[in-house]
Amino acid sequence: QSALTQPRSVSESPGQSVAISCTGTSSDVGAYDYVSWYQQHPGKAPKVMIYDVTKRPSGVPDRFSGSKSGNTASLTISGLQAEDEADYYCCSWAGNSLAFGGGTKLTVL
Amino acid sequence: EVQLVESGGGLVQPGGSLRLSCAASGFTFSPFRMHWVRQAPGRGLVWVSLISGDGKTTNYADSVKGRFTISRDNAKNTVFLQMNSLGAEDTAVYYCARDQNGLGYWGQGTLVTVSS
């Protein structure tokens, strides 16, 4: 059970776009189309932003999008806003278990 | 409204035990697989355990296997996490989460502190 690999931090200016990568293996990200992304603000519970690689729950802005190629998934946030500043975690089904990434701190400059 | 409310956290000595509960409301509980996820202070999310809707399938992270036991009572809409042989490395906020559309709903978490 290995953690997925994410960059520790990314930063970008308001209105710009940013992509956060999530690299796993052929046993998790590469094996299943069950990658999800979570946003977590300090002191709060995580909130799902993307599930099943590309799907957005109702209420999540369409500025958030997901994709996957091989063993790497990505979360793209376009039109960055101040409230997007948070920690982001990827998560993949890994065959009767889940694997999380280490988290990426997004700073909106 | 879907709600998940964890309880049972607190301060426990190394080697001790705690039983966490997660009470669900606002939805039909039994069909859903449930997870426990923990977050050590200042650290990332780590998956701990899952249980199928009927309770027949469970699994655990290697770090807790043999020490933690997940269970559920569908009549009481509650999932449990029995934690034994606790060590400092188990200090974390423990969240329960419902498995649908990713982990679509999370509780607010309960803090477990292992310290003498």
Short mmCIF file of C-alpha atoms in Angstrom, two decimals:
data_model
loop_
_atom_site.label_atom_id
_atom_site.label_comp_id
_atom_site.label_asym_id
_atom_site.label_seq_id
_atom_site.Cartn_x
_atom_site.Cartn_y
_atom_site.Cartn_z
CA GLN A 1 0.00 0.00 0.00
CA SER A 2 1.96 2.97 -1.29
CA ALA A 3 0.96 6.58 -1.28
CA LEU A 4 0.37 8.34 -4.57
CA THR A 5 2.88 11.05 -5.49
CA GLN A 6 1.81 14.69 -5.65
CA PRO A 7 3.86 17.90 -5.72
CA ARG A 8 4.08 19.36 -2.24
CA SER A 9 3.05 22.81 -3.35
CA VAL A 10 1.95 24.84 -6.35
CA SER A 11 1.20 28.52 -6.69
CA GLU A 12 -0.42 30.70 -9.30
CA SER A 13 -2.06 34.07 -9.68
CA PRO A 14 -5.81 34.72 -9.57
CA GLY A 15 -7.48 34.13 -12.92
CA GLN A 16 -4.78 31.75 -14.11
CA SER A 17 -4.89 27.96 -14.39
CA VAL A 18 -2.97 25.34 -12.44
CA ALA A 19 -2.61 21.59 -12.80
CA ILE A 20 -1.81 19.21 -9.94
CA SER A 21 -0.44 15.81 -10.85
CA CYS A 22 -0.93 12.53 -9.03
CA THR A 23 1.30 9.61 -9.95
CA GLY A 24 0.52 6.08 -8.93
CA THR A 25 1.16 2.65 -10.34
CA SER A 26 -0.45 0.06 -12.56
CA SER A 27 -2.05 -1.33 -9.39
CA ASP A 28 -4.00 1.80 -8.51
CA VAL A 29 -4.29 4.88 -10.75
CA GLY A 30 -3.43 2.95 -13.89
CA ALA A 31 -5.74 0.05 -13.11
CA TYR A 32 -9.01 1.75 -12.29
CA ASP A 33 -11.02 4.77 -13.41
CA TYR A 34 -11.73 5.54 -9.76
CA VAL A 35 -9.55 8.54 -9.06
CA SER A 36 -11.02 11.28 -6.91
CA TRP A 37 -9.76 14.65 -5.71
CA TYR A 38 -10.44 16.36 -2.38
CA GLN A 39 -10.14 19.95 -1.29
CA GLN A 40 -9.39 20.64 2.36
CA HIS A 41 -9.33 24.02 4.02
CA PRO A 42 -7.58 24.36 7.40
CA GLY A 43 -9.54 22.80 10.23
CA LYS A 44 -12.22 21.45 7.88
CA ALA A 45 -13.17 18.03 6.62
CA PRO A 46 -12.17 17.17 3.04
CA LYS A 47 -14.63 17.85 0.24
CA VAL A 48 -14.82 15.84 -2.98
CA MET A 49 -14.19 17.97 -6.06
CA ILE A 50 -13.76 15.26 -8.73
CA TYR A 51 -14.66 11.56 -8.72
CA ASP A 52 -14.29 8.73 -11.23
CA VAL A 53 -11.41 10.67 -12.85
CA THR A 54 -13.51 13.32 -14.60
CA LYS A 55 -16.89 13.68 -12.88
CA ARG A 56 -17.87 16.74 -10.88
CA PRO A 57 -20.36 16.53 -8.01
CA SER A 58 -23.22 18.97 -8.16
CA GLY A 59 -22.23 22.30 -6.71
CA VAL A 60 -18.57 22.06 -7.69
CA PRO A 61 -17.67 24.81 -10.17
CA ASP A 62 -16.83 23.73 -13.70
CA ARG A 63 -13.48 25.46 -13.22
CA PHE A 64 -12.41 22.15 -11.68
CA SER A 65 -11.66 19.30 -14.07
CA GLY A 66 -9.90 15.95 -13.92
CA SER A 67 -8.06 13.69 -16.32
CA LYS A 68 -5.88 10.62 -16.38
CA SER A 69 -3.19 9.19 -18.62
CA GLY A 70 -1.61 5.89 -17.73
CA ASN A 71 -0.53 5.91 -14.10
CA THR A 72 -0.88 9.68 -13.68
CA ALA A 73 -4.02 11.64 -12.92
CA SER A 74 -4.36 15.41 -12.92
CA LEU A 75 -6.61 18.03 -11.40
CA THR A 76 -6.84 21.30 -13.30
CA ILE A 77 -8.29 24.44 -11.79
CA SER A 78 -8.92 27.28 -14.20
CA GLY A 79 -9.80 30.87 -13.42
CA LEU A 80 -8.19 30.62 -9.99
CA GLN A 81 -9.96 32.39 -7.16
CA ALA A 82 -8.77 33.26 -3.70
CA GLU A 83 -11.08 30.66 -2.14
CA ASP A 84 -9.36 27.90 -4.11
CA GLU A 85 -6.35 28.25 -1.84
CA ALA A 86 -6.35 24.96 0.07
CA ASP A 87 -4.76 21.53 0.29
CA TYR A 88 -5.69 19.08 -2.46
CA TYR A 89 -5.47 15.30 -2.22
CA CYS A 90 -5.84 12.69 -4.90
CA CYS A 91 -7.18 9.26 -4.09
CA SER A 92 -7.40 6.05 -6.08
CA TRP A 93 -9.12 2.74 -5.64
CA ALA A 94 -6.39 0.13 -5.29
CA GLY A 95 -8.31 -3.12 -5.26
CA ASN A 96 -10.28 -3.37 -1.98
CA SER A 97 -8.38 -0.43 -0.50
CA LEU A 98 -7.77 3.23 -1.14
CA ALA A 99 -4.52 5.08 -1.74
CA PHE A 100 -4.18 8.79 -1.06
CA GLY A 101 -1.60 11.19 -2.36
CA GLY A 102 0.53 13.14 0.08
CA GLY A 103 -1.34 16.35 -0.67
CA THR A 104 -0.57 19.55 -2.55
CA LYS A 105 -0.80 22.99 -1.00
CA LEU A 106 -2.22 25.43 -3.53
CA THR A 107 -1.34 29.06 -2.97
CA VAL A 108 -3.23 31.71 -4.92
CA LEU A 109 -0.78 34.59 -5.07
CA GLU B 1 -29.56 15.91 4.75
CA VAL B 2 -26.75 13.39 4.89
CA GLN B 3 -24.84 13.55 8.16
CA LEU B 4 -21.94 11.54 9.55
CA VAL B 5 -21.03 12.20 13.16
CA GLU B 6 -17.95 10.62 14.68
CA SER B 7 -17.46 10.18 18.41
CA GLY B 8 -15.27 8.27 20.84
CA GLY B 9 -11.99 10.05 20.39
CA GLY B 10 -9.89 11.30 23.27
CA LEU B 11 -6.63 10.92 25.13
CA VAL B 12 -5.36 7.38 25.63
CA GLN B 13 -2.11 5.99 26.95
CA PRO B 14 0.25 4.03 24.71
CA GLY B 15 -0.88 0.44 24.50
CA GLY B 16 -4.45 1.40 25.26
CA SER B 17 -7.68 0.99 23.32
CA LEU B 18 -10.46 3.18 21.98
CA ARG B 19 -13.66 2.52 20.07
CA LEU B 20 -14.74 5.12 17.58
CA SER B 21 -18.31 5.41 16.33
CA CYS B 22 -19.73 7.08 13.25
CA ALA B 23 -23.48 7.68 13.33
CA ALA B 24 -25.11 8.14 9.95
CA SER B 25 -28.39 9.87 9.20
CA GLY B 26 -30.28 11.31 6.26
CA PHE B 27 -29.85 8.34 3.96
CA THR B 28 -30.38 4.59 3.74
CA PHE B 29 -27.22 3.34 5.43
CA SER B 30 -26.99 -0.35 4.59
CA PRO B 31 -26.12 -0.24 0.87
CA PHE B 32 -23.06 1.93 1.30
CA ARG B 33 -19.45 0.91 1.78
CA MET B 34 -17.90 3.03 4.53
CA HIS B 35 -14.31 4.07 5.21
CA TRP B 36 -12.19 5.40 8.02
CA VAL B 37 -9.51 7.90 7.03
CA ARG B 38 -7.10 9.56 9.43
CA GLN B 39 -4.96 12.68 9.42
CA ALA B 40 -2.08 13.17 11.81
CA PRO B 41 -1.48 16.76 12.94
CA GLY B 42 -0.05 18.77 10.06
CA ARG B 43 0.04 15.72 7.81
CA GLY B 44 -1.95 14.32 4.91
CA LEU B 45 -4.93 12.03 4.61
CA VAL B 46 -4.29 8.32 5.10
CA TRP B 47 -6.78 5.56 4.43
CA VAL B 48 -7.32 3.27 7.41
CA SER B 49 -10.09 0.76 6.74
CA LEU B 50 -13.21 -0.06 4.78
CA ILE B 51 -16.32 -2.15 5.31
CA SER B 52 -18.87 -3.25 2.74
CA GLY B 53 -22.55 -2.45 3.09
CA ASP B 54 -23.41 -5.89 4.42
CA GLY B 55 -20.37 -5.94 6.71
CA LYS B 56 -18.97 -9.09 5.15
CA THR B 57 -15.97 -7.50 3.47
CA THR B 58 -13.40 -5.51 5.38
CA ASN B 59 -9.86 -4.38 4.72
CA TYR B 60 -7.16 -2.46 6.55
CA ALA B 61 -4.06 -0.42 5.91
CA ASP B 62 -0.92 -2.41 6.70
CA SER B 63 -0.10 0.03 9.51
CA VAL B 64 -3.22 -0.94 11.49
CA LYS B 65 -3.80 -4.55 10.42
CA GLY B 66 -4.11 -6.83 13.42
CA ARG B 67 -4.71 -3.91 15.79
CA PHE B 68 -7.85 -2.22 14.42
CA THR B 69 -11.22 -3.79 13.68
CA ILE B 70 -13.97 -2.18 11.65
CA SER B 71 -17.60 -3.20 12.05
CA ARG B 72 -21.08 -1.83 11.48
CA ASP B 73 -24.58 -2.10 12.84
CA ASN B 74 -27.00 -1.41 10.02
CA ALA B 75 -29.94 -1.42 12.41
CA LYS B 76 -28.36 1.51 14.24
CA ASN B 77 -26.87 3.19 11.15
CA THR B 78 -23.45 3.19 12.77
CA VAL B 79 -19.94 2.12 11.79
CA PHE B 80 -17.29 1.43 14.41
CA LEU B 81 -13.53 1.31 14.60
CA GLN B 82 -12.08 -0.66 17.50
CA MET B 83 -8.48 0.42 18.00
CA ASN B 84 -6.14 -1.65 20.18
CA SER B 85 -2.43 -1.47 21.03
CA LEU B 86 -2.39 2.22 20.24
CA GLY B 87 0.90 4.01 19.73
CA ALA B 88 1.97 7.60 19.25
CA GLU B 89 1.83 7.07 15.49
CA ASP B 90 -1.94 6.59 15.75
CA THR B 91 -2.46 10.16 16.98
CA ALA B 92 -4.71 11.77 14.38
CA VAL B 93 -8.13 13.09 13.52
CA TYR B 94 -10.20 10.13 12.40
CA TYR B 95 -12.86 10.70 9.75
CA CYS B 96 -15.55 8.36 8.56
CA ALA B 97 -16.68 8.74 4.97
CA ARG B 98 -19.39 7.33 2.74
CA ASP B 99 -18.28 5.69 -0.49
CA GLN B 100 -20.38 7.01 -3.34
CA ASN B 101 -19.18 9.38 -6.03
CA GLY B 102 -15.78 9.18 -4.46
CA LEU B 103 -15.89 9.73 -0.73
CA GLY B 104 -18.89 11.95 -1.19
CA TYR B 105 -19.67 12.65 2.45
CA TRP B 106 -17.34 13.01 5.42
CA GLY B 107 -17.90 13.50 9.10
CA GLN B 108 -16.29 16.32 11.04
CA GLY B 109 -13.70 13.97 12.52
CA THR B 110 -12.79 12.90 16.04
CA LEU B 111 -9.35 13.48 17.54
CA VAL B 112 -7.41 10.59 19.01
CA THR B 113 -4.34 11.48 21.03
CA VAL B 114 -2.02 8.72 22.21
CA SER B 115 0.26 10.00 24.94
CA SER B 116 1.40 9.20 28.44
#
